[in-house]
Amino acid sequence: MVTSVTDGCKIERLEGRINGAFVSLSDAAEIGVVVLGGSSGRVDIDRAKLFAETGAKALALQWFGAAGQSPGICEIPLETFFDATDYLISRGCRRIVFVGTSKGAEAALLVATLDRRVNAVIAISPSSVVWGNIGPGKDGREWPERSSWTWKGEPLEFVRAESTWERDYRDGLVSYRSFFEQCLDTDEQTLWRARIPVERATANLVLVAGGDDALWPSERFARELASWREKSGRQVSLVVDSEAGHRVLLPGETTPRSSLHAHGGNDAADARLGLMAWAAIEAALSPKD
């Protein structure tokens, strides 16, 4: 384990059963935040520092691509995220919050349906259904298509890729939104089997999405998730901005855009959505009740 101090935050680099970085300002903090990046595989230490500065202990988790892990998002055991919760509890955390973006939000929402120890989920640019693999599994194969996730060794049902999709472009970069929308144009039974059953989660949910998301239709997904929660009578906060894109900037963040695919939105709208969401995020971290 390698420890450093940056901007007052102690950063412990982790390898082994838990991979990533543990970030804290105070050993006395009892709120634990698991920070999950998306398909880029980035271990988001900067976002973990943002949550550490609120008084939490934050774990920026590497959940694929490390030694012994799948090199791609292919049949990732959801138990990986249970281990992250175990780790934060071992470090003295009594309230567990998952903050996930994109594929990380997909994982966080699934985990909350299974693990009652998760108290809150902040799902940024989420999906409402399970998707297939992005990249290879441990066997090095990308095809045939498989689920992104497993639970107790069994792959989760997922919405399959549409092979006839013709690429869309935005600002010179590929926009995958129409791909996902085309995949969703399938039978209701398939969609129902692949959906994330958020009504089962005891955690509080904060759903954050931009209407101009060029990667996938996250506002549609967020509204579906919110509807399922509301029908079940469980708590949910929905924060959307019609002009924001896939990349949501929380206060103080300057995360660069991808050079590989279009995000949509613009810097001002992405930051505005992040600021709008922050009040709900703070409430999820430390509920008054």
mmCIF file with all atom_site columns, N, CA, C and O in Angstrom, residues 86-116:
data_model
loop_
_atom_site.group_PDB
_atom_site.id
_atom_site.type_symbol
_atom_site.label_atom_id
_atom_site.label_alt_id
_atom_site.label_comp_id
_atom_site.label_asym_id
_atom_site.label_entity_id
_atom_site.label_seq_id
_atom_site.pdbx_PDB_ins_code
_atom_site.Cartn_x
_atom_site.Cartn_y
_atom_site.Cartn_z
_atom_site.occupancy
_atom_site.B_iso_or_equiv
_atom_site.pdbx_formal_charge
_atom_site.auth_seq_id
_atom_site.auth_comp_id
_atom_site.auth_asym_id
_atom_site.auth_atom_id
_atom_site.pdbx_PDB_model_num
ATOM 1   N N  . ASP A 1 86  ? -17.702 -3.956 2.403   1.00 0.00 ? 86  ASP A N  1
ATOM 2   C CA . ASP A 1 86  ? -17.005 -4.595 3.523   1.00 0.00 ? 86  ASP A CA 1
ATOM 3   C C  . ASP A 1 86  ? -15.783 -3.777 3.936   1.00 0.00 ? 86  ASP A C  1
ATOM 4   O O  . ASP A 1 86  ? -15.514 -3.586 5.127   1.00 0.00 ? 86  ASP A O  1
ATOM 5   N N  . TYR A 1 87  ? -15.044 -3.303 2.938   1.00 0.00 ? 87  TYR A N  1
ATOM 6   C CA . TYR A 1 87  ? -13.822 -2.553 3.215   1.00 0.00 ? 87  TYR A CA 1
ATOM 7   C C  . TYR A 1 87  ? -14.128 -1.258 3.957   1.00 0.00 ? 87  TYR A C  1
ATOM 8   O O  . TYR A 1 87  ? -13.460 -0.921 4.949   1.00 0.00 ? 87  TYR A O  1
ATOM 9   N N  . LEU A 1 88  ? -15.135 -0.521 3.491   1.00 0.00 ? 88  LEU A N  1
ATOM 10  C CA . LEU A 1 88  ? -15.466 0.743  4.151   1.00 0.00 ? 88  LEU A CA 1
ATOM 11  C C  . LEU A 1 88  ? -15.953 0.508  5.574   1.00 0.00 ? 88  LEU A C  1
ATOM 12  O O  . LEU A 1 88  ? -15.630 1.271  6.488   1.00 0.00 ? 88  LEU A O  1
ATOM 13  N N  . ILE A 1 89  ? -16.720 -0.541 5.781   1.00 0.00 ? 89  ILE A N  1
ATOM 14  C CA . ILE A 1 89  ? -17.167 -0.868 7.140   1.00 0.00 ? 89  ILE A CA 1
ATOM 15  C C  . ILE A 1 89  ? -15.968 -1.194 8.021   1.00 0.00 ? 89  ILE A C  1
ATOM 16  O O  . ILE A 1 89  ? -15.898 -0.770 9.191   1.00 0.00 ? 89  ILE A O  1
ATOM 17  N N  . SER A 1 90  ? -14.976 -1.894 7.448   1.00 0.00 ? 90  SER A N  1
ATOM 18  C CA . SER A 1 90  ? -13.769 -2.222 8.216   1.00 0.00 ? 90  SER A CA 1
ATOM 19  C C  . SER A 1 90  ? -12.971 -0.981 8.571   1.00 0.00 ? 90  SER A C  1
ATOM 20  O O  . SER A 1 90  ? -12.181 -0.996 9.526   1.00 0.00 ? 90  SER A O  1
ATOM 21  N N  . ARG A 1 91  ? -13.186 0.112  7.830   1.00 0.00 ? 91  ARG A N  1
ATOM 22  C CA . ARG A 1 91  ? -12.497 1.385  8.107   1.00 0.00 ? 91  ARG A CA 1
ATOM 23  C C  . ARG A 1 91  ? -13.346 2.311  8.963   1.00 0.00 ? 91  ARG A C  1
ATOM 24  O O  . ARG A 1 91  ? -13.063 3.500  9.070   1.00 0.00 ? 91  ARG A O  1
ATOM 25  N N  . GLY A 1 92  ? -14.397 1.773  9.571   1.00 0.00 ? 92  GLY A N  1
ATOM 26  C CA . GLY A 1 92  ? -15.179 2.534  10.526  1.00 0.00 ? 92  GLY A CA 1
ATOM 27  C C  . GLY A 1 92  ? -16.396 3.248  9.970   1.00 0.00 ? 92  GLY A C  1
ATOM 28  O O  . GLY A 1 92  ? -17.004 4.054  10.678  1.00 0.00 ? 92  GLY A O  1
ATOM 29  N N  . CYS A 1 93  ? -16.785 2.940  8.743   1.00 0.00 ? 93  CYS A N  1
ATOM 30  C CA . CYS A 1 93  ? -17.931 3.625  8.136   1.00 0.00 ? 93  CYS A CA 1
ATOM 31  C C  . CYS A 1 93  ? -19.234 2.939  8.540   1.00 0.00 ? 93  CYS A C  1
ATOM 32  O O  . CYS A 1 93  ? -19.331 1.710  8.502   1.00 0.00 ? 93  CYS A O  1
ATOM 33  N N  . ARG A 1 94  ? -20.221 3.756  8.880   1.00 0.00 ? 94  ARG A N  1
ATOM 34  C CA . ARG A 1 94  ? -21.525 3.228  9.287   1.00 0.00 ? 94  ARG A CA 1
ATOM 35  C C  . ARG A 1 94  ? -22.633 3.543  8.293   1.00 0.00 ? 94  ARG A C  1
ATOM 36  O O  . ARG A 1 94  ? -23.710 2.954  8.369   1.00 0.00 ? 94  ARG A O  1
ATOM 37  N N  . ARG A 1 95  ? -22.389 4.486  7.413   1.00 0.00 ? 95  ARG A N  1
ATOM 38  C CA . ARG A 1 95  ? -23.349 4.808  6.356   1.00 0.00 ? 95  ARG A CA 1
ATOM 39  C C  . ARG A 1 95  ? -22.631 4.646  5.031   1.00 0.00 ? 95  ARG A C  1
ATOM 40  O O  . ARG A 1 95  ? -21.565 5.240  4.818   1.00 0.00 ? 95  ARG A O  1
ATOM 41  N N  . ILE A 1 96  ? -23.210 3.851  4.133   1.00 0.00 ? 96  ILE A N  1
ATOM 42  C CA . ILE A 1 96  ? -22.552 3.516  2.871   1.00 0.00 ? 96  ILE A CA 1
ATOM 43  C C  . ILE A 1 96  ? -23.318 4.144  1.706   1.00 0.00 ? 96  ILE A C  1
ATOM 44  O O  . ILE A 1 96  ? -24.531 3.928  1.557   1.00 0.00 ? 96  ILE A O  1
ATOM 45  N N  . VAL A 1 97  ? -22.607 4.894  0.885   1.00 0.00 ? 97  VAL A N  1
ATOM 46  C CA . VAL A 1 97  ? -23.185 5.575  -0.264  1.00 0.00 ? 97  VAL A CA 1
ATOM 47  C C  . VAL A 1 97  ? -22.376 5.194  -1.499  1.00 0.00 ? 97  VAL A C  1
ATOM 48  O O  . VAL A 1 97  ? -21.147 5.268  -1.488  1.00 0.00 ? 97  VAL A O  1
ATOM 49  N N  . PHE A 1 98  ? -23.070 4.784  -2.567  1.00 0.00 ? 98  PHE A N  1
ATOM 50  C CA . PHE A 1 98  ? -22.419 4.519  -3.840  1.00 0.00 ? 98  PHE A CA 1
ATOM 51  C C  . PHE A 1 98  ? -22.676 5.689  -4.778  1.00 0.00 ? 98  PHE A C  1
ATOM 52  O O  . PHE A 1 98  ? -23.820 6.131  -4.930  1.00 0.00 ? 98  PHE A O  1
ATOM 53  N N  . VAL A 1 99  ? -21.615 6.171  -5.412  1.00 0.00 ? 99  VAL A N  1
ATOM 54  C CA . VAL A 1 99  ? -21.712 7.226  -6.423  1.00 0.00 ? 99  VAL A CA 1
ATOM 55  C C  . VAL A 1 99  ? -21.178 6.643  -7.725  1.00 0.00 ? 99  VAL A C  1
ATOM 56  O O  . VAL A 1 99  ? -19.973 6.397  -7.853  1.00 0.00 ? 99  VAL A O  1
ATOM 57  N N  . GLY A 1 100 ? -22.063 6.387  -8.676  1.00 0.00 ? 100 GLY A N  1
ATOM 58  C CA . GLY A 1 100 ? -21.657 5.756  -9.923  1.00 0.00 ? 100 GLY A CA 1
ATOM 59  C C  . GLY A 1 100 ? -22.051 6.580  -11.129 1.00 0.00 ? 100 GLY A C  1
ATOM 60  O O  . GLY A 1 100 ? -23.107 7.219  -11.138 1.00 0.00 ? 100 GLY A O  1
ATOM 61  N N  . THR A 1 101 ? -21.203 6.556  -12.134 1.00 0.00 ? 101 THR A N  1
ATOM 62  C CA . THR A 1 101 ? -21.463 7.258  -13.383 1.00 0.00 ? 101 THR A CA 1
ATOM 63  C C  . THR A 1 101 ? -21.559 6.250  -14.526 1.00 0.00 ? 101 THR A C  1
ATOM 64  O O  . THR A 1 101 ? -20.702 5.381  -14.658 1.00 0.00 ? 101 THR A O  1
ATOM 65  N N  . SER A 1 102 ? -22.619 6.345  -15.330 1.00 0.00 ? 102 SER A N  1
ATOM 66  C CA . SER A 1 102 ? -22.785 5.541  -16.532 1.00 0.00 ? 102 SER A CA 1
ATOM 67  C C  . SER A 1 102 ? -22.777 4.053  -16.187 1.00 0.00 ? 102 SER A C  1
ATOM 68  O O  . SER A 1 102 ? -23.651 3.595  -15.451 1.00 0.00 ? 102 SER A O  1
ATOM 69  N N  . LYS A 1 103 ? -21.809 3.268  -16.668 1.00 0.00 ? 103 LYS A N  1
ATOM 70  C CA . LYS A 1 103 ? -21.764 1.844  -16.315 1.00 0.00 ? 103 LYS A CA 1
ATOM 71  C C  . LYS A 1 103 ? -21.564 1.671  -14.813 1.00 0.00 ? 103 LYS A C  1
ATOM 72  O O  . LYS A 1 103 ? -22.045 0.690  -14.227 1.00 0.00 ? 103 LYS A O  1
ATOM 73  N N  . GLY A 1 104 ? -20.876 2.599  -14.188 1.00 0.00 ? 104 GLY A N  1
ATOM 74  C CA . GLY A 1 104 ? -20.733 2.560  -12.735 1.00 0.00 ? 104 GLY A CA 1
ATOM 75  C C  . GLY A 1 104 ? -22.054 2.772  -12.030 1.00 0.00 ? 104 GLY A C  1
ATOM 76  O O  . GLY A 1 104 ? -22.315 2.181  -10.979 1.00 0.00 ? 104 GLY A O  1
ATOM 77  N N  . ALA A 1 105 ? -22.928 3.596  -12.623 1.00 0.00 ? 105 ALA A N  1
ATOM 78  C CA . ALA A 1 105 ? -24.265 3.788  -12.057 1.00 0.00 ? 105 ALA A CA 1
ATOM 79  C C  . ALA A 1 105 ? -25.097 2.529  -12.236 1.00 0.00 ? 105 ALA A C  1
ATOM 80  O O  . ALA A 1 105 ? -25.880 2.151  -11.350 1.00 0.00 ? 105 ALA A O  1
ATOM 81  N N  . GLU A 1 106 ? -24.943 1.871  -13.380 1.00 0.00 ? 106 GLU A N  1
ATOM 82  C CA . GLU A 1 106 ? -25.633 0.599  -13.620 1.00 0.00 ? 106 GLU A CA 1
ATOM 83  C C  . GLU A 1 106 ? -25.267 -0.404 -12.521 1.00 0.00 ? 106 GLU A C  1
ATOM 84  O O  . GLU A 1 106 ? -26.138 -1.065 -11.936 1.00 0.00 ? 106 GLU A O  1
ATOM 85  N N  . ALA A 1 107 ? -23.953 -0.491 -12.220 1.00 0.00 ? 107 ALA A N  1
ATOM 86  C CA . ALA A 1 107 ? -23.488 -1.398 -11.168 1.00 0.00 ? 107 ALA A CA 1
ATOM 87  C C  . ALA A 1 107 ? -24.037 -0.997 -9.806  1.00 0.00 ? 107 ALA A C  1
ATOM 88  O O  . ALA A 1 107 ? -24.531 -1.841 -9.038  1.00 0.00 ? 107 ALA A O  1
ATOM 89  N N  . ALA A 1 108 ? -23.964 0.297  -9.477  1.00 0.00 ? 108 ALA A N  1
ATOM 90  C CA . ALA A 1 108 ? -24.394 0.770  -8.159  1.00 0.00 ? 108 ALA A CA 1
ATOM 91  C C  . ALA A 1 108 ? -25.871 0.470  -7.917  1.00 0.00 ? 108 ALA A C  1
ATOM 92  O O  . ALA A 1 108 ? -26.259 0.039  -6.822  1.00 0.00 ? 108 ALA A O  1
ATOM 93  N N  . LEU A 1 109 ? -26.695 0.683  -8.922  1.00 0.00 ? 109 LEU A N  1
ATOM 94  C CA . LEU A 1 109 ? -28.125 0.427  -8.768  1.00 0.00 ? 109 LEU A CA 1
ATOM 95  C C  . LEU A 1 109 ? -28.393 -1.066 -8.585  1.00 0.00 ? 109 LEU A C  1
ATOM 96  O O  . LEU A 1 109 ? -29.223 -1.460 -7.755  1.00 0.00 ? 109 LEU A O  1
ATOM 97  N N  . LEU A 1 110 ? -27.690 -1.905 -9.340  1.00 0.00 ? 110 LEU A N  1
ATOM 98  C CA . LEU A 1 110 ? -27.858 -3.350 -9.183  1.00 0.00 ? 110 LEU A CA 1
ATOM 99  C C  . LEU A 1 110 ? -27.454 -3.800 -7.790  1.00 0.00 ? 110 LEU A C  1
ATOM 100 O O  . LEU A 1 110 ? -28.153 -4.599 -7.146  1.00 0.00 ? 110 LEU A O  1
ATOM 101 N N  . VAL A 1 111 ? -26.331 -3.295 -7.304  1.00 0.00 ? 111 VAL A N  1
ATOM 102 C CA . VAL A 1 111 ? -25.859 -3.680 -5.971  1.00 0.00 ? 111 VAL A CA 1
ATOM 103 C C  . VAL A 1 111 ? -26.874 -3.279 -4.907  1.00 0.00 ? 111 VAL A C  1
ATOM 104 O O  . VAL A 1 111 ? -27.137 -4.033 -3.959  1.00 0.00 ? 111 VAL A O  1
ATOM 105 N N  . ALA A 1 112 ? -27.469 -2.111 -5.057  1.00 0.00 ? 112 ALA A N  1
ATOM 106 C CA . ALA A 1 112 ? -28.438 -1.640 -4.056  1.00 0.00 ? 112 ALA A CA 1
ATOM 107 C C  . ALA A 1 112 ? -29.674 -2.530 -4.004  1.00 0.00 ? 112 ALA A C  1
ATOM 108 O O  . ALA A 1 112 ? -30.346 -2.590 -2.974  1.00 0.00 ? 112 ALA A O  1
ATOM 109 N N  . THR A 1 113 ? -29.989 -3.212 -5.113  1.00 0.00 ? 113 THR A N  1
ATOM 110 C CA . THR A 1 113 ? -31.146 -4.130 -5.093  1.00 0.00 ? 113 THR A CA 1
ATOM 111 C C  . THR A 1 113 ? -30.827 -5.416 -4.349  1.00 0.00 ? 113 THR A C  1
ATOM 112 O O  . THR A 1 113 ? -31.741 -6.186 -4.021  1.00 0.00 ? 113 THR A O  1
ATOM 113 N N  . LEU A 1 114 ? -29.542 -5.657 -4.078  1.00 0.00 ? 114 LEU A N  1
ATOM 114 C CA . LEU A 1 114 ? -29.109 -6.914 -3.475  1.00 0.00 ? 114 LEU A CA 1
ATOM 115 C C  . LEU A 1 114 ? -28.540 -6.754 -2.068  1.00 0.00 ? 114 LEU A C  1
ATOM 116 O O  . LEU A 1 114 ? -28.573 -7.697 -1.280  1.00 0.00 ? 114 LEU A O  1
ATOM 117 N N  . ASP A 1 115 ? -27.979 -5.600 -1.774  1.00 0.00 ? 115 ASP A N  1
ATOM 118 C CA . ASP A 1 115 ? -27.251 -5.390 -0.519  1.00 0.00 ? 115 ASP A CA 1
ATOM 119 C C  . ASP A 1 115 ? -27.938 -4.303 0.307   1.00 0.00 ? 115 ASP A C  1
ATOM 120 O O  . ASP A 1 115 ? -27.861 -3.118 -0.022  1.00 0.00 ? 115 ASP A O  1
ATOM 121 N N  . ARG A 1 116 ? -28.584 -4.710 1.368   1.00 0.00 ? 116 ARG A N  1
ATOM 122 C CA . ARG A 1 116 ? -29.329 -3.768 2.209   1.00 0.00 ? 116 ARG A CA 1
ATOM 123 C C  . ARG A 1 116 ? -28.417 -2.872 3.043   1.00 0.00 ? 116 ARG A C  1
ATOM 124 O O  . ARG A 1 116 ? -28.892 -1.933 3.691   1.00 0.00 ? 116 ARG A O  1
#
